[in-house]
PDB file of C-alpha atoms in Angstrom:
ATOM      1  CA  UNK L  18      93.198 101.111  93.891  1.00  0.00           C
ATOM      2  CA  UNK L  19      90.035  99.046  93.676  1.00  0.00           C
ATOM      3  CA  UNK L  20      89.327  95.807  95.515  1.00  0.00           C
ATOM      4  CA  UNK L  21      90.250  93.603  92.525  1.00  0.00           C
ATOM      5  CA  UNK L  22      93.726  95.128  92.419  1.00  0.00           C
ATOM      6  CA  UNK L  23      94.144  94.566  96.166  1.00  0.00           C
ATOM      7  CA  UNK L  24      93.062  90.921  95.804  1.00  0.00           C
ATOM      8  CA  UNK L  25      95.478  90.448  92.885  1.00  0.00           C
ATOM      9  CA  UNK L  26      98.231  92.001  94.990  1.00  0.00           C
ATOM     10  CA  UNK L  27      97.572  89.764  98.018  1.00  0.00           C
ATOM     11  CA  UNK L  28      97.177  86.585  95.944  1.00  0.00           C
ATOM     12  CA  UNK L  29     100.466  87.317  94.134  1.00  0.00           C
ATOM     13  CA  UNK L  30      98.835  87.327  90.673  1.00  0.00           C
ATOM     14  CA  UNK L  31     101.569  89.759  89.538  1.00  0.00           C
ATOM     15  CA  UNK L  32     104.554  88.497  91.502  1.00  0.00           C
ATOM     16  CA  UNK L  33     106.759  91.458  90.636  1.00  0.00           C
ATOM     17  CA  UNK L  34     104.265  94.057  91.892  1.00  0.00           C
ATOM     18  CA  UNK L  35     103.369  92.017  94.991  1.00  0.00           C
ATOM     19  CA  UNK L  36     107.049  91.476  95.751  1.00  0.00           C
ATOM     20  CA  UNK L  37     107.823  95.196  95.480  1.00  0.00           C
ATOM     21  CA  UNK L  38     104.886  96.199  97.704  1.00  0.00           C
ATOM     22  CA  UNK L  39     105.606  93.471 100.266  1.00  0.00           C
ATOM     23  CA  UNK L  40     109.362  94.117 100.278  1.00  0.00           C
ATOM     24  CA  UNK L  41     109.037  97.893 100.549  1.00  0.00           C
ATOM     25  CA  UNK L  42     106.416  97.639 103.300  1.00  0.00           C
ATOM     26  CA  UNK L  43     108.443  95.091 105.254  1.00  0.00           C
ATOM     27  CA  UNK L  44     111.619  97.163 104.846  1.00  0.00           C
ATOM     28  CA  UNK L  45     109.797 100.274 106.090  1.00  0.00           C
ATOM     29  CA  UNK L  46     108.375  98.483 109.141  1.00  0.00           C
ATOM     30  CA  UNK L  47     111.703  96.867 109.997  1.00  0.00           C
ATOM     31  CA  UNK L  48     113.401 100.245 109.629  1.00  0.00           C
ATOM     32  CA  UNK L  49     110.844 101.801 111.954  1.00  0.00           C
ATOM     33  CA  UNK L  50     111.562  99.109 114.535  1.00  0.00           C
ATOM     34  CA  UNK L  51     115.242 100.147 114.564  1.00  0.00           C
ATOM     35  CA  UNK L  52     115.068 103.928 114.015  1.00  0.00           C
ATOM     36  CA  UNK L  53     112.573 106.675 114.748  1.00  0.00           C
ATOM     37  CA  UNK L  54     110.040 107.666 112.099  1.00  0.00           C
ATOM     38  CA  UNK L  55     111.845 110.990 111.583  1.00  0.00           C
ATOM     39  CA  UNK L  56     115.130 109.188 110.885  1.00  0.00           C
ATOM     40  CA  UNK L  57     113.474 106.689 108.542  1.00  0.00           C
ATOM     41  CA  UNK L  58     111.730 109.452 106.569  1.00  0.00           C
ATOM     42  CA  UNK L  59     114.971 111.448 106.383  1.00  0.00           C
ATOM     43  CA  UNK L  60     116.965 108.414 105.176  1.00  0.00           C
ATOM     44  CA  UNK L  61     114.342 107.519 102.560  1.00  0.00           C
ATOM     45  CA  UNK L  62     114.289 111.129 101.315  1.00  0.00           C
ATOM     46  CA  UNK L  63     118.103 111.225 101.190  1.00  0.00           C
ATOM     47  CA  UNK L  64     118.230 107.941  99.263  1.00  0.00           C
ATOM     48  CA  UNK L  65     115.642 109.199  96.769  1.00  0.00           C
ATOM     49  CA  UNK L  66     117.461 112.506  96.378  1.00  0.00           C
ATOM     50  CA  UNK L  67     120.770 110.707  95.880  1.00  0.00           C
ATOM     51  CA  UNK L  68     119.315 108.675  93.026  1.00  0.00           C
ATOM     52  CA  UNK L  69     117.539 111.590  91.322  1.00  0.00           C
ATOM     53  CA  UNK L  70     120.452 114.055  91.676  1.00  0.00           C
ATOM     54  CA  UNK L  71     122.937 111.465  90.403  1.00  0.00           C
ATOM     55  CA  UNK L  72     120.681 110.641  87.449  1.00  0.00           C
ATOM     56  CA  UNK L  73     120.170 114.337  86.634  1.00  0.00           C
ATOM     57  CA  UNK L  74     123.943 115.014  86.710  1.00  0.00           C
ATOM     58  CA  UNK L  75     124.613 111.871  84.641  1.00  0.00           C
ATOM     59  CA  UNK L  76     122.068 112.905  81.986  1.00  0.00           C
ATOM     60  CA  UNK L  77     123.489 116.466  81.966  1.00  0.00           C
ATOM     61  CA  UNK L  78     127.040 115.182  81.364  1.00  0.00           C
ATOM     62  CA  UNK L  79     125.773 112.752  78.728  1.00  0.00           C
ATOM     63  CA  UNK L  80     123.950 115.602  76.925  1.00  0.00           C
ATOM     64  CA  UNK L  81     127.063 117.792  77.057  1.00  0.00           C
ATOM     65  CA  UNK L  82     129.305 115.040  75.677  1.00  0.00           C
ATOM     66  CA  UNK L  83     126.860 114.037  72.938  1.00  0.00           C
ATOM     67  CA  UNK L  84     125.878 117.680  72.308  1.00  0.00           C
ATOM     68  CA  UNK L  85     122.180 116.772  72.323  1.00  0.00           C
ATOM     69  CA  UNK L  86     119.206 118.878  73.396  1.00  0.00           C
ATOM     70  CA  UNK L  87     117.064 116.305  75.207  1.00  0.00           C
ATOM     71  CA  UNK L  88     116.235 118.709  78.046  1.00  0.00           C
ATOM     72  CA  UNK L  89     115.448 117.878  81.645  1.00  0.00           C
ATOM     73  CA  UNK L  90     115.385 114.091  82.256  1.00  0.00           C
ATOM     74  CA  UNK L  91     112.370 114.377  84.592  1.00  0.00           C
ATOM     75  CA  UNK L  92     110.420 116.815  82.393  1.00  0.00           C
ATOM     76  CA  UNK L  93     107.589 114.309  81.824  1.00  0.00           C
ATOM     77  CA  UNK L  94     107.094 113.885  85.583  1.00  0.00           C
ATOM     78  CA  UNK L  95     107.433 117.603  86.321  1.00  0.00           C
ATOM     79  CA  UNK L  96     104.575 118.368  83.925  1.00  0.00           C
ATOM     80  CA  UNK L  97     102.181 115.822  85.439  1.00  0.00           C
ATOM     81  CA  UNK L  98      99.375 117.069  87.664  1.00  0.00           C
ATOM     82  CA  UNK L  99      99.912 115.721  91.188  1.00  0.00           C
ATOM     83  CA  UNK L 100      97.087 117.546  92.947  1.00  0.00           C
ATOM     84  CA  UNK L 101      94.500 115.459  94.784  1.00  0.00           C
ATOM     85  CA  UNK L 102      90.963 115.969  93.423  1.00  0.00           C
ATOM     86  CA  UNK L 103      88.586 117.443  95.990  1.00  0.00           C
ATOM     87  CA  UNK L 104      85.791 114.958  95.172  1.00  0.00           C
ATOM     88  CA  UNK L 105      88.160 112.093  96.021  1.00  0.00           C
ATOM     89  CA  UNK L 106      88.989 113.744  99.349  1.00  0.00           C
ATOM     90  CA  UNK L 107      85.284 114.208 100.120  1.00  0.00           C
ATOM     91  CA  UNK L 108      84.499 110.600  99.183  1.00  0.00           C
ATOM     92  CA  UNK L 109      87.129 109.117 101.502  1.00  0.00           C
ATOM     93  CA  UNK L 110      86.621 111.613 104.311  1.00  0.00           C
ATOM     94  CA  UNK L 111      82.880 110.870 104.372  1.00  0.00           C
ATOM     95  CA  UNK L 112      83.623 107.143 104.541  1.00  0.00           C
ATOM     96  CA  UNK L 113      86.181 107.677 107.323  1.00  0.00           C
ATOM     97  CA  UNK L 114      83.724 109.874 109.244  1.00  0.00           C
ATOM     98  CA  UNK L 115      81.029 107.215 108.932  1.00  0.00           C
ATOM     99  CA  UNK L 116      83.399 104.561 110.338  1.00  0.00           C
ATOM    100  CA  UNK L 117      84.569 106.904 113.113  1.00  0.00           C
ATOM    101  CA  UNK L 118      81.008 107.653 114.215  1.00  0.00           C
ATOM    102  CA  UNK L 119      80.099 103.957 114.156  1.00  0.00           C
ATOM    103  CA  UNK L 120      83.168 103.160 116.271  1.00  0.00           C
ATOM    104  CA  UNK L 121      82.386 105.897 118.793  1.00  0.00           C
ATOM    105  CA  UNK L 122      78.786 104.669 119.159  1.00  0.00           C
ATOM    106  CA  UNK L 123      79.974 101.084 119.646  1.00  0.00           C
ATOM    107  CA  UNK L 124      82.547 102.126 122.273  1.00  0.00           C
ATOM    108  CA  UNK L 125      79.896 104.146 124.084  1.00  0.00           C
ATOM    109  CA  UNK L 126      77.614 101.109 124.068  1.00  0.00           C
ATOM    110  CA  UNK L 127      80.374  98.843 125.402  1.00  0.00           C
ATOM    111  CA  UNK L 128      81.740 101.203 128.078  1.00  0.00           C
ATOM    112  CA  UNK L 129      78.318 102.212 129.355  1.00  0.00           C
ATOM    113  CA  UNK L 130      77.256  98.537 129.542  1.00  0.00           C
ATOM    114  CA  UNK L 131      74.188  98.653 127.333  1.00  0.00           C
ATOM    115  CA  UNK L 132      74.528  94.861 126.959  1.00  0.00           C
ATOM    116  CA  UNK L 133      76.316  93.126 129.837  1.00  0.00           C
ATOM    117  CA  UNK L 134      77.469  90.135 127.756  1.00  0.00           C
ATOM    118  CA  UNK L 135      79.004  92.301 125.023  1.00  0.00           C
ATOM    119  CA  UNK L 136      80.746  94.489 127.616  1.00  0.00           C
ATOM    120  CA  UNK L 137      82.151  91.387 129.337  1.00  0.00           C
ATOM    121  CA  UNK L 138      83.405  90.062 125.985  1.00  0.00           C
ATOM    122  CA  UNK L 139      85.052  93.426 125.361  1.00  0.00           C
ATOM    123  CA  UNK L 140      86.643  93.344 128.830  1.00  0.00           C
ATOM    124  CA  UNK L 141      88.043  89.864 128.149  1.00  0.00           C
ATOM    125  CA  UNK L 142      89.399  91.056 124.800  1.00  0.00           C
ATOM    126  CA  UNK L 143      91.103  94.015 126.480  1.00  0.00           C
ATOM    127  CA  UNK L 144      92.530  91.702 129.150  1.00  0.00           C
ATOM    128  CA  UNK L 145      93.965  89.411 126.439  1.00  0.00           C
ATOM    129  CA  UNK L 146      95.383  92.459 124.640  1.00  0.00           C
ATOM    130  CA  UNK L 147      97.294  93.447 127.797  1.00  0.00           C
ATOM    131  CA  UNK L 148      99.180  90.142 127.547  1.00  0.00           C
ATOM    132  CA  UNK L 149      99.744  90.580 123.808  1.00  0.00           C
ATOM    133  CA  UNK L 150     100.996  94.116 124.468  1.00  0.00           C
ATOM    134  CA  UNK L 151     103.421  92.796 127.068  1.00  0.00           C
ATOM    135  CA  UNK L 152     104.861  90.312 124.561  1.00  0.00           C
ATOM    136  CA  UNK L 153     104.948  92.439 121.401  1.00  0.00           C
ATOM    137  CA  UNK L 154     105.132  96.106 120.588  1.00  0.00           C
ATOM    138  CA  UNK L 155     102.915  97.678 117.938  1.00  0.00           C
ATOM    139  CA  UNK L 156     105.496  97.494 115.160  1.00  0.00           C
ATOM    140  CA  UNK L 157     106.070  93.794 115.745  1.00  0.00           C
ATOM    141  CA  UNK L 158     102.329  93.219 115.438  1.00  0.00           C
ATOM    142  CA  UNK L 159     102.263  95.295 112.226  1.00  0.00           C
ATOM    143  CA  UNK L 160     105.153  93.259 110.783  1.00  0.00           C
ATOM    144  CA  UNK L 161     103.414  90.001 111.703  1.00  0.00           C
ATOM    145  CA  UNK L 162     100.171  91.338 110.218  1.00  0.00           C
ATOM    146  CA  UNK L 163     101.893  92.338 106.972  1.00  0.00           C
ATOM    147  CA  UNK L 164     103.518  88.931 106.602  1.00  0.00           C
ATOM    148  CA  UNK L 165     100.182  87.288 107.406  1.00  0.00           C
ATOM    149  CA  UNK L 166      98.236  89.409 104.913  1.00  0.00           C
ATOM    150  CA  UNK L 167     100.652  88.540 102.121  1.00  0.00           C
ATOM    151  CA  UNK L 168     101.040  84.845 102.997  1.00  0.00           C
ATOM    152  CA  UNK L 169      97.643  83.701 104.341  1.00  0.00           C
ATOM    153  CA  UNK L 170      95.611  84.110 101.086  1.00  0.00           C
ATOM    154  CA  UNK L 171      98.044  82.010  99.077  1.00  0.00           C
ATOM    155  CA  UNK L 172      98.276  79.346 101.814  1.00  0.00           C
ATOM    156  CA  UNK L 173      94.480  79.236 102.102  1.00  0.00           C
ATOM    157  CA  UNK L 174      94.097  78.993  98.330  1.00  0.00           C
ATOM    158  CA  UNK L 175      96.427  75.968  98.185  1.00  0.00           C
ATOM    159  CA  UNK L 176      95.085  74.136 101.279  1.00  0.00           C
ATOM    160  CA  UNK L 177      91.464  75.304 101.397  1.00  0.00           C
ATOM    161  CA  UNK L 178      89.805  71.928 101.989  1.00  0.00           C
ATOM    162  CA  UNK L 179      92.006  70.985 104.955  1.00  0.00           C
ATOM    163  CA  UNK L 180      91.735  74.446 106.514  1.00  0.00           C
ATOM    164  CA  UNK L 181      87.944  74.510 106.111  1.00  0.00           C
ATOM    165  CA  UNK L 182      87.679  71.029 107.648  1.00  0.00           C
ATOM    166  CA  UNK L 183      89.703  71.955 110.752  1.00  0.00           C
ATOM    167  CA  UNK L 184      88.015  75.358 111.025  1.00  0.00           C
ATOM    168  CA  UNK L 185      84.626  73.622 111.067  1.00  0.00           C
ATOM    169  CA  UNK L 186      85.796  71.262 113.810  1.00  0.00           C
ATOM    170  CA  UNK L 187      87.111  74.142 115.947  1.00  0.00           C
ATOM    171  CA  UNK L 188      83.953  76.196 115.387  1.00  0.00           C
ATOM    172  CA  UNK L 189      81.682  73.342 116.482  1.00  0.00           C
ATOM    173  CA  UNK L 190      83.841  72.730 119.590  1.00  0.00           C
ATOM    174  CA  UNK L 191      83.704  76.425 120.516  1.00  0.00           C
ATOM    175  CA  UNK L 192      79.933  76.504 120.040  1.00  0.00           C
ATOM    176  CA  UNK L 193      79.555  73.445 122.283  1.00  0.00           C
ATOM    177  CA  UNK L 194      81.690  75.010 125.034  1.00  0.00           C
ATOM    178  CA  UNK L 195      79.863  78.363 124.793  1.00  0.00           C
ATOM    179  CA  UNK L 196      76.519  76.532 124.940  1.00  0.00           C
ATOM    180  CA  UNK L 197      77.583  74.625 128.052  1.00  0.00           C
ATOM    181  CA  UNK L 198      78.803  77.813 129.729  1.00  0.00           C
ATOM    182  CA  UNK L 199      75.582  79.648 128.866  1.00  0.00           C
ATOM    183  CA  UNK L 200      73.521  76.771 130.261  1.00  0.00           C
ATOM    184  CA  UNK L 201      75.425  76.785 133.578  1.00  0.00           C
ATOM    185  CA  UNK L 202      75.601  80.571 134.149  1.00  0.00           C
ATOM    186  CA  UNK L 203      72.288  81.955 135.422  1.00  0.00           C
ATOM    187  CA  UNK L 204      70.849  84.722 133.287  1.00  0.00           C
ATOM    188  CA  UNK L 205      72.980  84.103 130.207  1.00  0.00           C
ATOM    189  CA  UNK L 206      70.602  81.604 128.587  1.00  0.00           C
ATOM    190  CA  UNK L 207      67.702  84.046 129.017  1.00  0.00           C
ATOM    191  CA  UNK L 208      69.718  86.998 127.689  1.00  0.00           C
ATOM    192  CA  UNK L 209      70.698  85.106 124.528  1.00  0.00           C
ATOM    193  CA  UNK L 210      67.155  83.804 124.021  1.00  0.00           C
ATOM    194  CA  UNK L 211      65.847  87.373 123.867  1.00  0.00           C
TER     195      UNK L 211
END
């Protein structure tokens, strides 16, 4: 799936496809919040098997009654190649390795305090995340993220001018506050000037 297809999916250009992806993803995450992943996978597999076995038996009875020789109803899908090409695996694994190495280097830099300001920002972020973790579990955050990913682009597209206006106001306020803090804390103004 290329980036244009992802954008079309998130902006609901094809409402049927976006609805199926959003609904299935939300159903899976809500199921995981109630049951374990093993149970959810087992139930999904059982539901899929129920549909395919019922359809296969139905088609077999229909062929026997009509005395037709249509063959296996899933023959077209059974003959398709489902193997993953090795060049595709190499392409994505190299990209994942590049991101992993970049992340490890950044964590090393933050934990070993190469830059005091960045390490302090990271510490504040981790402190805020402890409060978020106390309020929500990971699945709740994933559900909120999924709803946000599928709703924010369309909301932004419809109300872009108002959102940009208020975002600009908030950004300038934050910059003013950060500038005042940097001016009052000794050593921070010099560190940012370098």
